[in-house]
PDB file of C-alpha atoms and ligand atoms in Angstrom:
ATOM      1  CA  MET A   1     112.026   6.379 -27.994  1.00  0.00           C
ATOM      2  CA  GLN A   2     115.146   7.137 -30.031  1.00  0.00           C
ATOM      3  CA  ILE A   3     115.005  10.056 -32.402  1.00  0.00           C
ATOM      4  CA  GLY A   4     117.531  10.412 -35.203  1.00  0.00           C
ATOM      5  CA  ILE A   5     118.233  13.956 -36.279  1.00  0.00           C
ATOM      6  CA  PHE A   6     120.640  15.462 -38.761  1.00  0.00           C
ATOM      7  CA  ASP A   7     122.019  18.602 -40.341  1.00  0.00           C
ATOM      8  CA  SER A   8     125.044  19.582 -42.389  1.00  0.00           C
ATOM      9  CA  GLY A   9     126.754  20.863 -39.231  1.00  0.00           C
ATOM     10  CA  VAL A  10     125.888  22.196 -35.788  1.00  0.00           C
ATOM     11  CA  GLY A  11     122.817  24.203 -36.903  1.00  0.00           C
ATOM     12  CA  GLY A  12     120.442  21.299 -36.318  1.00  0.00           C
ATOM     13  CA  LEU A  13     121.423  21.370 -32.655  1.00  0.00           C
ATOM     14  CA  THR A  14     119.067  24.363 -32.324  1.00  0.00           C
ATOM     15  CA  VAL A  15     116.268  21.929 -33.251  1.00  0.00           C
ATOM     16  CA  LEU A  16     117.637  19.151 -31.041  1.00  0.00           C
ATOM     17  CA  LYS A  17     117.764  21.532 -28.078  1.00  0.00           C
ATOM     18  CA  GLU A  18     114.109  22.478 -28.477  1.00  0.00           C
ATOM     19  CA  MET A  19     113.117  18.833 -28.809  1.00  0.00           C
ATOM     20  CA  ALA A  20     115.219  17.547 -25.907  1.00  0.00           C
ATOM     21  CA  GLN A  21     113.841  20.273 -23.643  1.00  0.00           C
ATOM     22  CA  SER A  22     110.274  19.561 -24.740  1.00  0.00           C
ATOM     23  CA  PHE A  23     110.538  15.767 -24.566  1.00  0.00           C
ATOM     24  CA  ALA A  24     112.746  14.976 -21.616  1.00  0.00           C
ATOM     25  CA  SER A  25     112.153  11.224 -21.836  1.00  0.00           C
ATOM     26  CA  GLU A  26     113.460  10.648 -25.366  1.00  0.00           C
ATOM     27  CA  ASP A  27     116.994   9.882 -26.551  1.00  0.00           C
ATOM     28  CA  PHE A  28     118.620  11.529 -29.552  1.00  0.00           C
ATOM     29  CA  TYR A  29     121.109  10.418 -32.179  1.00  0.00           C
ATOM     30  CA  TYR A  30     122.441  13.504 -33.939  1.00  0.00           C
ATOM     31  CA  LEU A  31     124.556  13.508 -37.063  1.00  0.00           C
ATOM     32  CA  GLY A  32     126.309  16.646 -38.288  1.00  0.00           C
ATOM     33  CA  ASP A  33     127.827  16.195 -41.750  1.00  0.00           C
ATOM     34  CA  THR A  34     130.685  18.542 -40.859  1.00  0.00           C
ATOM     35  CA  ALA A  35     133.061  17.028 -43.423  1.00  0.00           C
ATOM     36  CA  ARG A  36     130.759  18.090 -46.287  1.00  0.00           C
ATOM     37  CA  LEU A  37     129.263  21.322 -44.959  1.00  0.00           C
ATOM     38  CA  PRO A  38     127.830  23.596 -46.343  1.00  0.00           C
ATOM     39  CA  TYR A  39     124.889  21.986 -48.134  1.00  0.00           C
ATOM     40  CA  GLY A  40     123.281  25.260 -49.181  1.00  0.00           C
ATOM     41  CA  THR A  41     125.681  25.900 -52.052  1.00  0.00           C
ATOM     42  CA  LYS A  42     125.378  22.383 -53.510  1.00  0.00           C
ATOM     43  CA  SER A  43     123.133  20.909 -56.216  1.00  0.00           C
ATOM     44  CA  PRO A  44     119.813  19.209 -55.425  1.00  0.00           C
ATOM     45  CA  GLU A  45     121.215  15.804 -56.499  1.00  0.00           C
ATOM     46  CA  THR A  46     124.216  16.029 -54.166  1.00  0.00           C
ATOM     47  CA  ILE A  47     122.128  17.229 -51.226  1.00  0.00           C
ATOM     48  CA  ARG A  48     119.652  14.379 -51.734  1.00  0.00           C
ATOM     49  CA  GLN A  49     122.455  11.804 -51.971  1.00  0.00           C
ATOM     50  CA  TYR A  50     124.058  13.076 -48.721  1.00  0.00           C
ATOM     51  CA  ALA A  51     120.689  13.068 -46.935  1.00  0.00           C
ATOM     52  CA  GLU A  52     119.939   9.504 -48.043  1.00  0.00           C
ATOM     53  CA  GLN A  53     123.334   8.267 -46.786  1.00  0.00           C
ATOM     54  CA  ILE A  54     122.649   9.851 -43.407  1.00  0.00           C
ATOM     55  CA  MET A  55     119.132   8.406 -43.221  1.00  0.00           C
ATOM     56  CA  ASP A  56     120.661   4.963 -43.909  1.00  0.00           C
ATOM     57  CA  PHE A  57     123.087   5.517 -41.040  1.00  0.00           C
ATOM     58  CA  LEU A  58     120.291   6.539 -38.659  1.00  0.00           C
ATOM     59  CA  ALA A  59     118.055   3.671 -39.816  1.00  0.00           C
ATOM     60  CA  ALA A  60     120.886   1.238 -38.999  1.00  0.00           C
ATOM     61  CA  ARG A  61     120.896   2.738 -35.467  1.00  0.00           C
ATOM     62  CA  LYS A  62     117.236   1.637 -35.279  1.00  0.00           C
ATOM     63  CA  VAL A  63     115.840   5.069 -34.504  1.00  0.00           C
ATOM     64  CA  ASP A  64     112.055   5.405 -34.231  1.00  0.00           C
ATOM     65  CA  ALA A  65     111.830   8.653 -36.202  1.00  0.00           C
ATOM     66  CA  ILE A  66     114.108  10.800 -38.348  1.00  0.00           C
ATOM     67  CA  VAL A  67     114.029  14.584 -38.128  1.00  0.00           C
ATOM     68  CA  ILE A  68     115.717  16.449 -40.968  1.00  0.00           C
ATOM     69  CA  ALA A  69     116.923  19.423 -38.932  1.00  0.00           C
ATOM     70  CA  CYS A  70     118.239  21.093 -42.048  1.00  0.00           C
ATOM     71  CA  ASN A  71     116.062  23.215 -44.289  1.00  0.00           C
ATOM     72  CA  THR A  72     118.343  22.630 -47.252  1.00  0.00           C
ATOM     73  CA  ALA A  73     118.040  18.824 -47.004  1.00  0.00           C
ATOM     74  CA  SER A  74     114.339  19.179 -46.130  1.00  0.00           C
ATOM     75  CA  SER A  75     113.800  21.044 -49.391  1.00  0.00           C
ATOM     76  CA  GLN A  76     115.110  18.021 -51.345  1.00  0.00           C
ATOM     77  CA  VAL A  77     113.713  15.046 -49.423  1.00  0.00           C
ATOM     78  CA  PRO A  78     109.967  14.503 -49.465  1.00  0.00           C
ATOM     79  CA  GLU A  79     108.509  13.924 -46.029  1.00  0.00           C
ATOM     80  CA  THR A  80     107.759  10.234 -46.107  1.00  0.00           C
ATOM     81  CA  LEU A  81     109.034   6.944 -44.737  1.00  0.00           C
ATOM     82  CA  TRP A  82     112.661   5.873 -44.955  1.00  0.00           C
ATOM     83  CA  LYS A  83     113.077   2.106 -44.474  1.00  0.00           C
ATOM     84  CA  ASN A  84     109.711   2.201 -42.705  1.00  0.00           C
ATOM     85  CA  ILE A  85     110.844   4.948 -40.321  1.00  0.00           C
ATOM     86  CA  PRO A  86     108.763   8.151 -40.307  1.00  0.00           C
ATOM     87  CA  VAL A  87     110.675  11.167 -41.593  1.00  0.00           C
ATOM     88  CA  PHE A  88     109.887  14.750 -40.551  1.00  0.00           C
ATOM     89  CA  ASN A  89     111.231  17.860 -42.182  1.00  0.00           C
ATOM     90  CA  VAL A  90     111.348  21.412 -40.887  1.00  0.00           C
ATOM     91  CA  ILE A  91     109.748  23.219 -43.813  1.00  0.00           C
ATOM     92  CA  GLU A  92     106.092  22.397 -43.290  1.00  0.00           C
ATOM     93  CA  PRO A  93     105.945  23.288 -39.568  1.00  0.00           C
ATOM     94  CA  GLY A  94     107.904  26.513 -40.215  1.00  0.00           C
ATOM     95  CA  ALA A  95     105.633  27.525 -43.089  1.00  0.00           C
ATOM     96  CA  GLU A  96     102.510  26.733 -41.096  1.00  0.00           C
ATOM     97  CA  ALA A  97     103.684  28.714 -38.061  1.00  0.00           C
ATOM     98  CA  ALA A  98     104.512  31.695 -40.295  1.00  0.00           C
ATOM     99  CA  VAL A  99     101.117  31.605 -42.025  1.00  0.00           C
ATOM    100  CA  LYS A 100      99.466  31.709 -38.602  1.00  0.00           C
ATOM    101  CA  ALA A 101     101.714  34.539 -37.413  1.00  0.00           C
ATOM    102  CA  THR A 102     101.462  37.012 -40.303  1.00  0.00           C
ATOM    103  CA  ARG A 103      98.863  39.766 -40.159  1.00  0.00           C
ATOM    104  CA  SER A 104      99.862  41.740 -43.248  1.00  0.00           C
ATOM    105  CA  LYS A 105     100.323  38.583 -45.393  1.00  0.00           C
ATOM    106  CA  ARG A 106     103.828  39.742 -46.281  1.00  0.00           C
ATOM    107  CA  LEU A 107     106.286  37.038 -45.295  1.00  0.00           C
ATOM    108  CA  GLY A 108     110.064  37.002 -45.529  1.00  0.00           C
ATOM    109  CA  VAL A 109     112.179  33.863 -45.844  1.00  0.00           C
ATOM    110  CA  LEU A 110     115.905  33.956 -45.119  1.00  0.00           C
ATOM    111  CA  ALA A 111     117.530  30.683 -46.199  1.00  0.00           C
ATOM    112  CA  THR A 112     120.394  29.052 -48.042  1.00  0.00           C
ATOM    113  CA  ARG A 113     120.695  29.377 -51.796  1.00  0.00           C
ATOM    114  CA  ALA A 114     119.545  25.776 -52.394  1.00  0.00           C
ATOM    115  CA  THR A 115     116.488  26.231 -50.172  1.00  0.00           C
ATOM    116  CA  VAL A 116     115.511  29.488 -51.884  1.00  0.00           C
ATOM    117  CA  ARG A 117     116.013  27.949 -55.351  1.00  0.00           C
ATOM    118  CA  SER A 118     113.851  24.948 -54.463  1.00  0.00           C
ATOM    119  CA  ASN A 119     110.900  27.280 -53.809  1.00  0.00           C
ATOM    120  CA  SER A 120     109.822  24.863 -51.046  1.00  0.00           C
ATOM    121  CA  TYR A 121     108.797  27.564 -48.572  1.00  0.00           C
ATOM    122  CA  THR A 122     106.832  29.593 -51.111  1.00  0.00           C
ATOM    123  CA  ASP A 123     105.033  26.478 -52.377  1.00  0.00           C
ATOM    124  CA  LYS A 124     104.224  25.268 -48.866  1.00  0.00           C
ATOM    125  CA  ILE A 125     103.036  28.718 -47.743  1.00  0.00           C
ATOM    126  CA  HIS A 126     100.811  29.012 -50.812  1.00  0.00           C
ATOM    127  CA  SER A 127      99.356  25.569 -50.122  1.00  0.00           C
ATOM    128  CA  PHE A 128      98.046  27.104 -46.870  1.00  0.00           C
ATOM    129  CA  ASP A 129      97.134  30.555 -48.217  1.00  0.00           C
ATOM    130  CA  LYS A 130      97.531  31.690 -51.829  1.00  0.00           C
ATOM    131  CA  ASP A 131      97.143  35.376 -50.969  1.00  0.00           C
ATOM    132  CA  ILE A 132     100.353  35.599 -48.954  1.00  0.00           C
ATOM    133  CA  GLN A 133     103.233  37.416 -50.618  1.00  0.00           C
ATOM    134  CA  VAL A 134     106.542  35.671 -50.013  1.00  0.00           C
ATOM    135  CA  PHE A 135     109.890  37.447 -50.307  1.00  0.00           C
ATOM    136  CA  ALA A 136     112.861  35.094 -50.143  1.00  0.00           C
ATOM    137  CA  LYS A 137     116.539  35.978 -49.775  1.00  0.00           C
ATOM    138  CA  SER A 138     119.514  33.655 -49.727  1.00  0.00           C
ATOM    139  CA  ALA A 139     122.215  34.346 -47.166  1.00  0.00           C
ATOM    140  CA  PRO A 140     125.137  32.012 -47.955  1.00  0.00           C
ATOM    141  CA  LEU A 141     127.673  33.607 -45.590  1.00  0.00           C
ATOM    142  CA  LEU A 142     125.619  33.099 -42.440  1.00  0.00           C
ATOM    143  CA  VAL A 143     126.253  29.356 -42.084  1.00  0.00           C
ATOM    144  CA  GLY A 144     130.034  29.953 -41.951  1.00  0.00           C
ATOM    145  CA  LEU A 145     129.644  32.692 -39.333  1.00  0.00           C
ATOM    146  CA  ALA A 146     127.474  30.439 -37.162  1.00  0.00           C
ATOM    147  CA  GLU A 147     129.829  27.453 -37.503  1.00  0.00           C
ATOM    148  CA  GLU A 148     132.684  29.753 -36.532  1.00  0.00           C
ATOM    149  CA  GLY A 149     130.773  30.760 -33.413  1.00  0.00           C
ATOM    150  CA  TRP A 150     130.698  34.466 -34.409  1.00  0.00           C
ATOM    151  CA  VAL A 151     127.284  34.900 -32.888  1.00  0.00           C
ATOM    152  CA  ASP A 152     127.907  38.223 -31.220  1.00  0.00           C
ATOM    153  CA  ASP A 153     130.173  40.206 -33.495  1.00  0.00           C
ATOM    154  CA  PRO A 154     129.922  43.492 -35.421  1.00  0.00           C
ATOM    155  CA  ILE A 155     130.917  41.717 -38.637  1.00  0.00           C
ATOM    156  CA  THR A 156     128.007  39.296 -38.236  1.00  0.00           C
ATOM    157  CA  ASP A 157     125.702  42.259 -37.505  1.00  0.00           C
ATOM    158  CA  ALA A 158     126.805  43.948 -40.745  1.00  0.00           C
ATOM    159  CA  VAL A 159     126.407  40.816 -42.897  1.00  0.00           C
ATOM    160  CA  VAL A 160     122.980  40.045 -41.429  1.00  0.00           C
ATOM    161  CA  ALA A 161     121.823  43.657 -41.959  1.00  0.00           C
ATOM    162  CA  ARG A 162     122.901  43.524 -45.593  1.00  0.00           C
ATOM    163  CA  TYR A 163     121.055  40.277 -46.302  1.00  0.00           C
ATOM    164  CA  LEU A 164     117.914  41.481 -44.536  1.00  0.00           C
ATOM    165  CA  GLU A 165     117.762  44.897 -46.206  1.00  0.00           C
ATOM    166  CA  PRO A 166     115.726  43.811 -49.288  1.00  0.00           C
ATOM    167  CA  LEU A 167     113.272  41.861 -47.135  1.00  0.00           C
ATOM    168  CA  LEU A 168     112.763  44.786 -44.773  1.00  0.00           C
ATOM    169  CA  LYS A 169     112.223  47.123 -47.743  1.00  0.00           C
ATOM    170  CA  ASN A 170     109.339  44.845 -48.740  1.00  0.00           C
ATOM    171  CA  ASP A 171     107.688  45.608 -45.452  1.00  0.00           C
ATOM    172  CA  ILE A 172     107.400  42.050 -44.144  1.00  0.00           C
ATOM    173  CA  ASP A 173     105.781  41.520 -40.746  1.00  0.00           C
ATOM    174  CA  THR A 174     107.061  37.952 -40.225  1.00  0.00           C
ATOM    175  CA  LEU A 175     110.427  36.387 -41.014  1.00  0.00           C
ATOM    176  CA  ILE A 176     111.086  32.663 -41.326  1.00  0.00           C
ATOM    177  CA  LEU A 177     114.580  31.702 -40.179  1.00  0.00           C
ATOM    178  CA  GLY A 178     114.783  29.188 -43.022  1.00  0.00           C
ATOM    179  CA  CYS A 179     118.046  27.598 -41.966  1.00  0.00           C
ATOM    180  CA  THR A 180     118.628  25.876 -38.657  1.00  0.00           C
ATOM    181  CA  HIS A 181     121.926  27.728 -38.210  1.00  0.00           C
ATOM    182  CA  TYR A 182     120.180  31.114 -38.083  1.00  0.00           C
ATOM    183  CA  PRO A 183     118.696  30.858 -34.563  1.00  0.00           C
ATOM    184  CA  LEU A 184     122.339  30.964 -33.412  1.00  0.00           C
ATOM    185  CA  LEU A 185     122.533  34.453 -34.942  1.00  0.00           C
ATOM    186  CA  VAL A 186     119.234  35.609 -33.509  1.00  0.00           C
ATOM    187  CA  SER A 187     120.681  38.603 -31.661  1.00  0.00           C
ATOM    188  CA  ALA A 188     122.128  40.041 -34.911  1.00  0.00           C
ATOM    189  CA  ILE A 189     118.852  39.253 -36.722  1.00  0.00           C
ATOM    190  CA  ARG A 190     116.841  40.933 -33.966  1.00  0.00           C
ATOM    191  CA  LYS A 191     119.084  44.022 -34.125  1.00  0.00           C
ATOM    192  CA  ALA A 192     118.523  44.339 -37.878  1.00  0.00           C
ATOM    193  CA  CYS A 193     114.754  43.658 -37.764  1.00  0.00           C
ATOM    194  CA  GLY A 194     113.808  45.641 -34.676  1.00  0.00           C
ATOM    195  CA  ASP A 195     111.178  44.188 -32.377  1.00  0.00           C
ATOM    196  CA  LYS A 196     108.090  44.517 -34.609  1.00  0.00           C
ATOM    197  CA  ILE A 197     108.834  41.593 -36.917  1.00  0.00           C
ATOM    198  CA  ARG A 198     107.843  38.098 -35.766  1.00  0.00           C
ATOM    199  CA  LEU A 199     110.646  35.572 -36.105  1.00  0.00           C
ATOM    200  CA  ILE A 200     109.721  31.971 -36.904  1.00  0.00           C
ATOM    201  CA  ASP A 201     112.163  29.282 -35.847  1.00  0.00           C
ATOM    202  CA  SER A 202     111.529  25.857 -37.363  1.00  0.00           C
ATOM    203  CA  GLY A 203     112.975  24.142 -34.280  1.00  0.00           C
ATOM    204  CA  SER A 204     110.136  25.234 -32.052  1.00  0.00           C
ATOM    205  CA  ALA A 205     107.628  24.704 -34.861  1.00  0.00           C
ATOM    206  CA  ILE A 206     108.534  21.038 -35.373  1.00  0.00           C
ATOM    207  CA  CYS A 207     108.044  20.050 -31.712  1.00  0.00           C
ATOM    208  CA  GLY A 208     104.248  20.341 -31.981  1.00  0.00           C
ATOM    209  CA  LYS A 209     104.179  18.178 -35.080  1.00  0.00           C
ATOM    210  CA  LEU A 210     106.393  15.517 -33.559  1.00  0.00           C
ATOM    211  CA  ALA A 211     104.321  15.448 -30.383  1.00  0.00           C
ATOM    212  CA  GLU A 212     101.181  14.932 -32.437  1.00  0.00           C
ATOM    213  CA  LYS A 213     102.448  12.334 -34.936  1.00  0.00           C
ATOM    214  CA  MET A 214     104.683  10.312 -32.604  1.00  0.00           C
ATOM    215  CA  SER A 215     102.497  10.750 -29.502  1.00  0.00           C
ATOM    216  CA  LEU A 216     105.391  12.295 -27.593  1.00  0.00           C
ATOM    217  CA  LYS A 217     104.428  13.845 -24.308  1.00  0.00           C
ATOM    218  CA  ALA A 218     106.009  16.844 -22.702  1.00  0.00           C
ATOM    219  CA  SER A 219     107.481  15.440 -19.523  1.00  0.00           C
ATOM    220  CA  GLU A 220     109.020  16.763 -16.348  1.00  0.00           C
ATOM    221  CA  PRO A 221     112.803  16.819 -16.694  1.00  0.00           C
ATOM    222  CA  THR A 222     113.282  13.932 -14.269  1.00  0.00           C
ATOM    223  CA  TYR A 223     114.950  11.819 -16.951  1.00  0.00           C
ATOM    224  CA  ILE A 224     118.096  13.165 -18.515  1.00  0.00           C
ATOM    225  CA  ASN A 225     118.085  12.565 -22.280  1.00  0.00           C
ATOM    226  CA  GLU A 226     120.890  10.610 -23.835  1.00  0.00           C
ATOM    227  CA  ILE A 227     122.341  12.792 -26.562  1.00  0.00           C
ATOM    228  CA  HIS A 228     124.703  11.046 -28.978  1.00  0.00           C
ATOM    229  CA  PHE A 229     126.575  13.485 -31.187  1.00  0.00           C
ATOM    230  CA  HIS A 230     128.052  12.020 -34.356  1.00  0.00           C
ATOM    231  CA  ALA A 231     129.932  14.017 -36.952  1.00  0.00           C
ATOM    232  CA  THR A 232     131.622  13.131 -40.217  1.00  0.00           C
ATOM    233  CA  ASP A 233     134.576  15.237 -39.064  1.00  0.00           C
ATOM    234  CA  LEU A 234     135.125  15.894 -35.390  1.00  0.00           C
ATOM    235  CA  THR A 235     137.487  18.653 -34.326  1.00  0.00           C
ATOM    236  CA  ALA A 236     138.020  20.178 -30.879  1.00  0.00           C
ATOM    237  CA  HIS A 237     136.241  23.307 -32.180  1.00  0.00           C
ATOM    238  CA  THR A 238     133.136  21.300 -33.169  1.00  0.00           C
ATOM    239  CA  ARG A 239     132.995  19.548 -29.785  1.00  0.00           C
ATOM    240  CA  ILE A 240     133.191  22.821 -27.859  1.00  0.00           C
ATOM    241  CA  LEU A 241     130.693  24.617 -30.090  1.00  0.00           C
ATOM    242  CA  ALA A 242     128.207  21.705 -29.990  1.00  0.00           C
ATOM    243  CA  GLN A 243     128.304  21.560 -26.197  1.00  0.00           C
ATOM    244  CA  GLN A 244     128.025  25.360 -25.972  1.00  0.00           C
ATOM    245  CA  ILE A 245     124.906  25.413 -28.186  1.00  0.00           C
ATOM    246  CA  LEU A 246     123.180  22.656 -26.212  1.00  0.00           C
ATOM    247  CA  LYS A 247     123.994  24.041 -22.744  1.00  0.00           C
ATOM    248  CA  PRO A 248     122.500  23.256 -20.155  1.00  0.00           C
ATOM    249  CA  LEU A 249     121.906  19.883 -21.857  1.00  0.00           C
ATOM    250  CA  VAL A 250     124.919  17.614 -21.808  1.00  0.00           C
ATOM    251  CA  ILE A 251     126.183  15.534 -24.731  1.00  0.00           C
ATOM    252  CA  THR A 252     126.474  11.905 -23.615  1.00  0.00           C
ATOM    253  CA  GLU A 253     128.802  10.718 -26.365  1.00  0.00           C
ATOM    254  CA  PHE A 254     130.852  12.179 -29.231  1.00  0.00           C
ATOM    255  CA  ASP A 255     131.705   9.960 -32.154  1.00  0.00           C
ATOM    256  CA  ILE A 256     133.147  10.315 -35.632  1.00  0.00           C
ATOM    257  CA  VAL A 257     131.432   8.402 -38.438  1.00  0.00           C
ATOM    258  CA  HIS A 258     132.459   7.711 -42.014  1.00  0.00           C
ATOM    259  CA  LEU A 259     129.425   7.385 -44.236  1.00  0.00           C
TER     260      LEU A 259
HETATM  261  N1  DGL B 301     121.464  24.223 -41.381  1.00  0.00           N
HETATM  262  C1  DGL B 301     121.168  23.965 -42.720  1.00  0.00           C
HETATM  263  C2  DGL B 301     119.849  24.492 -43.194  1.00  0.00           C
HETATM  264  O1  DGL B 301     118.945  24.512 -42.437  1.00  0.00           O
HETATM  265  C3  DGL B 301     122.246  23.839 -43.719  1.00  0.00           C
HETATM  266  C4  DGL B 301     123.086  24.978 -44.034  1.00  0.00           C
HETATM  267  C5  DGL B 301     124.173  24.633 -45.014  1.00  0.00           C
HETATM  268  O2  DGL B 301     124.854  23.613 -44.803  1.00  0.00           O
HETATM  269  O3  DGL B 301     124.343  25.362 -45.987  1.00  0.00           O
HETATM  270  O4  DGL B 301     119.643  24.854 -44.291  1.00  0.00           O
END
């Protein structure tokens, strides 16, 4: 099976990595819209238009499923069919995993500005359990730090701590990493949160859903996935960072696309 997957940049590779390691017999077509990143500061109309162009590109590649590995795009595109291809977004699995994880019913969501404004996480969480209190915080600078590869840096630690402060003051017991770039900054997030708060990563959460809906089976890694990495702008920095994030998986092909 060929799975199409996209994000504004390299963040969605955190989702791809989880999926490729869980489903060793599937091939992946990734598209990072690096020329137009970030999405999180843009309007709903623009984000939806970009997402639809990318889904057209993936549909033309004849993928069997499309995974929106971007919370920001997920918050604007209803989970449905695109040209008869099933589309999966990361918000529902993330919200569901967080609802199961919280004990105190006090959930934090760290996400981009567009995702927070859309209210998608709060609405989805409340569709599972109306009694949960949701505290959301936008963290616009984190995408740039992750794309720059500043994953282990005192400046990143300080920025993360500042964004998390209001959520921690609200005494959350579970935190949704509501942007697929944030798992790259998990060590800074862990430092700021301590070890008592459960972290929910939508990448791991979506694997269960995909396995169920597409009948994907976890397989022994005897087959090496084909991983095609497409980007709307492809620099040496992007190539190195993409390969670094996916390690030990190996990117089969790099390609630049103009949408
Ligand atoms: N990785 C994306 C997300 O999950 C997009 C971040 C951005 O481009 O602002 O929201």
